[in-house]
PDB file of C-alpha atoms in Angstrom:
ATOM      1  CA  THR A   1       0.000   0.000   0.000  1.00  0.00           C
ATOM      2  CA  VAL A   2       0.976   3.639  -0.258  1.00  0.00           C
ATOM      3  CA  CYS A   3       1.335   3.983   3.521  1.00  0.00           C
ATOM      4  CA  GLN A   4       3.733   1.051   3.714  1.00  0.00           C
ATOM      5  CA  ARG A   5       5.910   2.451   0.908  1.00  0.00           C
ATOM      6  CA  VAL A   6       6.133   5.866   2.555  1.00  0.00           C
ATOM      7  CA  LEU A   7       6.902   4.272   5.920  1.00  0.00           C
ATOM      8  CA  TYR A   8       9.599   2.119   4.270  1.00  0.00           C
ATOM      9  CA  HIS A   9      11.301   5.230   2.886  1.00  0.00           C
ATOM     10  CA  TYR A  10      11.104   7.004   6.240  1.00  0.00           C
ATOM     11  CA  ARG A  11      12.627   4.001   7.983  1.00  0.00           C
ATOM     12  CA  ARG A  12      15.418   3.771   5.416  1.00  0.00           C
ATOM     13  CA  ARG A  13      16.132   7.457   5.903  1.00  0.00           C
ATOM     14  CA  GLY A  14      15.927   7.466   9.683  1.00  0.00           C
ATOM     15  CA  GLY A  15      17.001   3.968  10.653  1.00  0.00           C
ATOM     16  CA  GLN A  16      14.834   1.307  12.213  1.00  0.00           C
ATOM     17  CA  MET A  17      12.355   2.378  14.862  1.00  0.00           C
ATOM     18  CA  THR A  18      13.858  -0.086  17.325  1.00  0.00           C
ATOM     19  CA  GLU A  19      17.271   1.584  17.579  1.00  0.00           C
ATOM     20  CA  VAL A  20      18.451   2.368  21.097  1.00  0.00           C
ATOM     21  CA  LEU A  21      19.125   6.034  20.334  1.00  0.00           C
ATOM     22  CA  PHE A  22      16.313   8.349  19.400  1.00  0.00           C
ATOM     23  CA  PRO A  23      17.306  10.786  16.662  1.00  0.00           C
ATOM     24  CA  PRO A  24      15.250  14.006  16.681  1.00  0.00           C
ATOM     25  CA  ARG A  25      14.384  13.571  12.985  1.00  0.00           C
ATOM     26  CA  ARG A  26      11.959  10.847  14.048  1.00  0.00           C
ATOM     27  CA  LEU A  27       9.631  13.610  15.132  1.00  0.00           C
ATOM     28  CA  ASP A  28       9.204  14.212  11.391  1.00  0.00           C
ATOM     29  CA  ASP A  29       7.500  10.831  11.319  1.00  0.00           C
ATOM     30  CA  LEU A  30       4.903  12.080  13.808  1.00  0.00           C
ATOM     31  CA  LYS A  31       4.228  14.986  11.462  1.00  0.00           C
ATOM     32  CA  MET A  32       3.817  12.527   8.582  1.00  0.00           C
ATOM     33  CA  TYR A  33       1.347  10.396  10.565  1.00  0.00           C
ATOM     34  CA  TRP A  34      -0.575  13.513  11.633  1.00  0.00           C
ATOM     35  CA  ASN A  35      -0.810  14.591   7.991  1.00  0.00           C
ATOM     36  CA  TRP A  36      -2.146  11.153   7.035  1.00  0.00           C
ATOM     37  CA  LEU A  37      -4.723  11.379   9.801  1.00  0.00           C
ATOM     38  CA  GLY A  38      -5.823  14.797   8.585  1.00  0.00           C
ATOM     39  CA  TRP A  39      -6.041  13.596   5.002  1.00  0.00           C
ATOM     40  CA  PHE A  40      -8.180  10.594   5.933  1.00  0.00           C
ATOM     41  CA  ALA A  41     -10.390  12.830   8.106  1.00  0.00           C
ATOM     42  CA  ALA A  42     -11.048  14.981   5.031  1.00  0.00           C
ATOM     43  CA  GLN A  43     -12.288  11.939   3.056  1.00  0.00           C
ATOM     44  CA  PRO A  44     -15.336  10.861   5.111  1.00  0.00           C
ATOM     45  CA  ASP A  45     -17.686  10.233   2.191  1.00  0.00           C
ATOM     46  CA  LYS A  46     -15.330   8.279  -0.049  1.00  0.00           C
ATOM     47  CA  THR A  47     -16.100   4.600   0.358  1.00  0.00           C
ATOM     48  CA  GLU A  48     -12.637   3.453  -0.711  1.00  0.00           C
ATOM     49  CA  TYR A  49     -11.241   5.157   2.418  1.00  0.00           C
ATOM     50  CA  LYS A  50     -13.968   4.026   4.811  1.00  0.00           C
ATOM     51  CA  GLY A  51     -12.355   2.996   8.089  1.00  0.00           C
ATOM     52  CA  TYR A  52      -8.941   4.451   7.292  1.00  0.00           C
ATOM     53  CA  TYR A  53      -9.462   7.386   9.652  1.00  0.00           C
ATOM     54  CA  GLU A  54      -9.926   4.986  12.585  1.00  0.00           C
ATOM     55  CA  TRP A  55      -6.790   3.137  11.506  1.00  0.00           C
ATOM     56  CA  ALA A  56      -4.875   6.434  11.336  1.00  0.00           C
ATOM     57  CA  VAL A  57      -6.094   7.414  14.830  1.00  0.00           C
ATOM     58  CA  ALA A  58      -4.936   4.081  16.264  1.00  0.00           C
ATOM     59  CA  TRP A  59      -1.601   4.322  14.479  1.00  0.00           C
ATOM     60  CA  TYR A  60      -0.938   7.920  15.598  1.00  0.00           C
ATOM     61  CA  TRP A  61      -1.561   6.950  19.229  1.00  0.00           C
ATOM     62  CA  LYS A  62       0.670   3.875  18.949  1.00  0.00           C
ATOM     63  CA  VAL A  63       3.555   5.724  17.308  1.00  0.00           C
ATOM     64  CA  PHE A  64       3.319   8.795  19.549  1.00  0.00           C
ATOM     65  CA  TYR A  65       3.464   6.681  22.699  1.00  0.00           C
ATOM     66  CA  LEU A  66       6.243   4.468  21.300  1.00  0.00           C
ATOM     67  CA  PHE A  67       8.357   7.476  20.338  1.00  0.00           C
ATOM     68  CA  TRP A  68       7.751   9.141  23.725  1.00  0.00           C
ATOM     69  CA  CYS A  69       8.979   5.983  25.478  1.00  0.00           C
ATOM     70  CA  GLN A  70      11.959   5.549  23.148  1.00  0.00           C
ATOM     71  CA  ALA A  71      13.039   9.176  23.576  1.00  0.00           C
ATOM     72  CA  SER A  72      12.709   8.854  27.348  1.00  0.00           C
ATOM     73  CA  GLU A  73      14.710   5.606  27.414  1.00  0.00           C
ATOM     74  CA  ALA A  74      17.428   7.108  25.215  1.00  0.00           C
ATOM     75  CA  GLY A  75      17.756  10.101  27.545  1.00  0.00           C
ATOM     76  CA  ALA A  76      16.741  12.498  24.769  1.00  0.00           C
ATOM     77  CA  MET A  77      13.463  13.682  26.289  1.00  0.00           C
ATOM     78  CA  ALA A  78      14.909  16.785  27.970  1.00  0.00           C
ATOM     79  CA  LYS A  79      16.001  18.119  24.582  1.00  0.00           C
ATOM     80  CA  LEU A  80      12.952  16.924  22.624  1.00  0.00           C
ATOM     81  CA  LYS A  81      10.163  17.634  25.111  1.00  0.00           C
ATOM     82  CA  PRO A  82       9.175  21.029  23.605  1.00  0.00           C
ATOM     83  CA  GLU A  83       8.741  19.403  20.188  1.00  0.00           C
ATOM     84  CA  PHE A  84       6.816  16.479  21.679  1.00  0.00           C
ATOM     85  CA  LEU A  85       4.518  18.853  23.570  1.00  0.00           C
ATOM     86  CA  LYS A  86       3.675  20.690  20.327  1.00  0.00           C
ATOM     87  CA  ARG A  87       2.570  17.380  18.854  1.00  0.00           C
ATOM     88  CA  LYS A  88       0.861  16.276  22.062  1.00  0.00           C
ATOM     89  CA  LYS A  89      -1.745  18.972  21.380  1.00  0.00           C
ATOM     90  CA  HIS A  90      -2.674  16.913  18.319  1.00  0.00           C
ATOM     91  CA  LEU A  91      -2.948  13.800  20.458  1.00  0.00           C
ATOM     92  CA  ASP A  92      -5.107  15.619  23.005  1.00  0.00           C
ATOM     93  CA  SER A  93      -7.421  16.782  20.221  1.00  0.00           C
ATOM     94  CA  ILE A  94      -8.075  13.225  18.989  1.00  0.00           C
ATOM     95  CA  LEU A  95      -8.460  11.602  22.421  1.00  0.00           C
ATOM     96  CA  PRO A  96     -12.253  11.264  21.944  1.00  0.00           C
ATOM     97  CA  ASP A  97     -11.569   9.503  18.626  1.00  0.00           C
ATOM     98  CA  ILE A  98      -9.058   7.184  20.312  1.00  0.00           C
ATOM     99  CA  LEU A  99     -11.693   6.277  22.896  1.00  0.00           C
ATOM    100  CA  ARG A 100     -14.221   5.462  20.139  1.00  0.00           C
ATOM    101  CA  CYS A 101     -11.709   3.673  17.908  1.00  0.00           C
ATOM    102  CA  PRO A 102     -12.414  -0.047  17.388  1.00  0.00           C
ATOM    103  CA  HIS A 103      -8.713  -0.677  16.625  1.00  0.00           C
ATOM    104  CA  VAL A 104      -7.498   0.456  20.059  1.00  0.00           C
ATOM    105  CA  PRO A 105      -7.920  -2.132  22.852  1.00  0.00           C
ATOM    106  CA  GLY A 106      -9.546  -1.087  26.124  1.00  0.00           C
ATOM    107  CA  ALA A 107      -6.304  -1.107  28.121  1.00  0.00           C
ATOM    108  CA  GLU A 108      -4.679   1.143  25.522  1.00  0.00           C
ATOM    109  CA  LYS A 109      -7.632   3.521  25.717  1.00  0.00           C
ATOM    110  CA  ALA A 110      -7.100   3.779  29.474  1.00  0.00           C
ATOM    111  CA  ARG A 111      -3.381   4.364  28.879  1.00  0.00           C
ATOM    112  CA  ALA A 112      -4.206   7.105  26.351  1.00  0.00           C
ATOM    113  CA  VAL A 113      -6.456   8.896  28.865  1.00  0.00           C
ATOM    114  CA  LEU A 114      -3.774   8.707  31.559  1.00  0.00           C
ATOM    115  CA  PHE A 115      -1.065   9.751  29.102  1.00  0.00           C
ATOM    116  CA  CYS A 116      -3.003  12.807  27.904  1.00  0.00           C
ATOM    117  CA  ALA A 117      -3.548  13.838  31.533  1.00  0.00           C
ATOM    118  CA  ALA A 118      -0.018  13.085  32.803  1.00  0.00           C
ATOM    119  CA  PRO A 119       2.526  11.848  30.226  1.00  0.00           C
ATOM    120  CA  GLY A 120       5.465  11.731  32.638  1.00  0.00           C
ATOM    121  CA  LEU A 121       3.526   9.722  35.212  1.00  0.00           C
ATOM    122  CA  THR A 122       2.275   7.318  32.543  1.00  0.00           C
ATOM    123  CA  TYR A 123       5.808   6.688  31.313  1.00  0.00           C
ATOM    124  CA  THR A 124       7.122   6.236  34.866  1.00  0.00           C
ATOM    125  CA  LEU A 125       4.399   3.677  35.649  1.00  0.00           C
ATOM    126  CA  ALA A 126       4.965   1.821  32.369  1.00  0.00           C
ATOM    127  CA  HIS A 127       8.721   1.828  32.943  1.00  0.00           C
ATOM    128  CA  ALA A 128       8.307   0.419  36.463  1.00  0.00           C
ATOM    129  CA  ARG A 129       5.882  -2.232  35.206  1.00  0.00           C
ATOM    130  CA  GLY A 130       8.273  -3.115  32.398  1.00  0.00           C
ATOM    131  CA  LYS A 131      11.179  -3.525  34.817  1.00  0.00           C
ATOM    132  CA  LEU A 132       8.989  -5.771  36.943  1.00  0.00           C
ATOM    133  CA  HIS A 133       8.147  -7.937  33.931  1.00  0.00           C
ATOM    134  CA  GLY A 134      11.546  -7.813  32.240  1.00  0.00           C
ATOM    135  CA  SER A 135      10.922  -5.295  29.440  1.00  0.00           C
ATOM    136  CA  LYS A 136      11.717  -1.594  29.466  1.00  0.00           C
ATOM    137  CA  THR A 137       8.626   0.345  28.397  1.00  0.00           C
ATOM    138  CA  ASP A 138       5.666  -2.022  28.138  1.00  0.00           C
TER     139      ASP A 138
END
């Protein structure tokens, strides 16, 4: 699909998303996902795109949270926090859509609500839980 090809090129340009370090250019990816979400939101009546908006909402939440955790783990959050907070306004604006989204499990919806209210606390709790269970940011 088109989305997979664009994502492939972004990954080739910026390295794999699972790298230990978090380069600031990855925030460009959040902009790309936000643009996709906006584009799909502008296509509500076109049947060939039916359901893509919900997919884009779920994907934006997943990637935003993943990048927040990766930047925090890499120790880059202090430098990147202002840029993240600009984009968090986008996340806050689609929280009702995340809560209605059929592609986001219930536990993730609860995490999204907590994250929008207190991102630092959410990360700290997830980090502690991950350490307890052997992973870093689950």
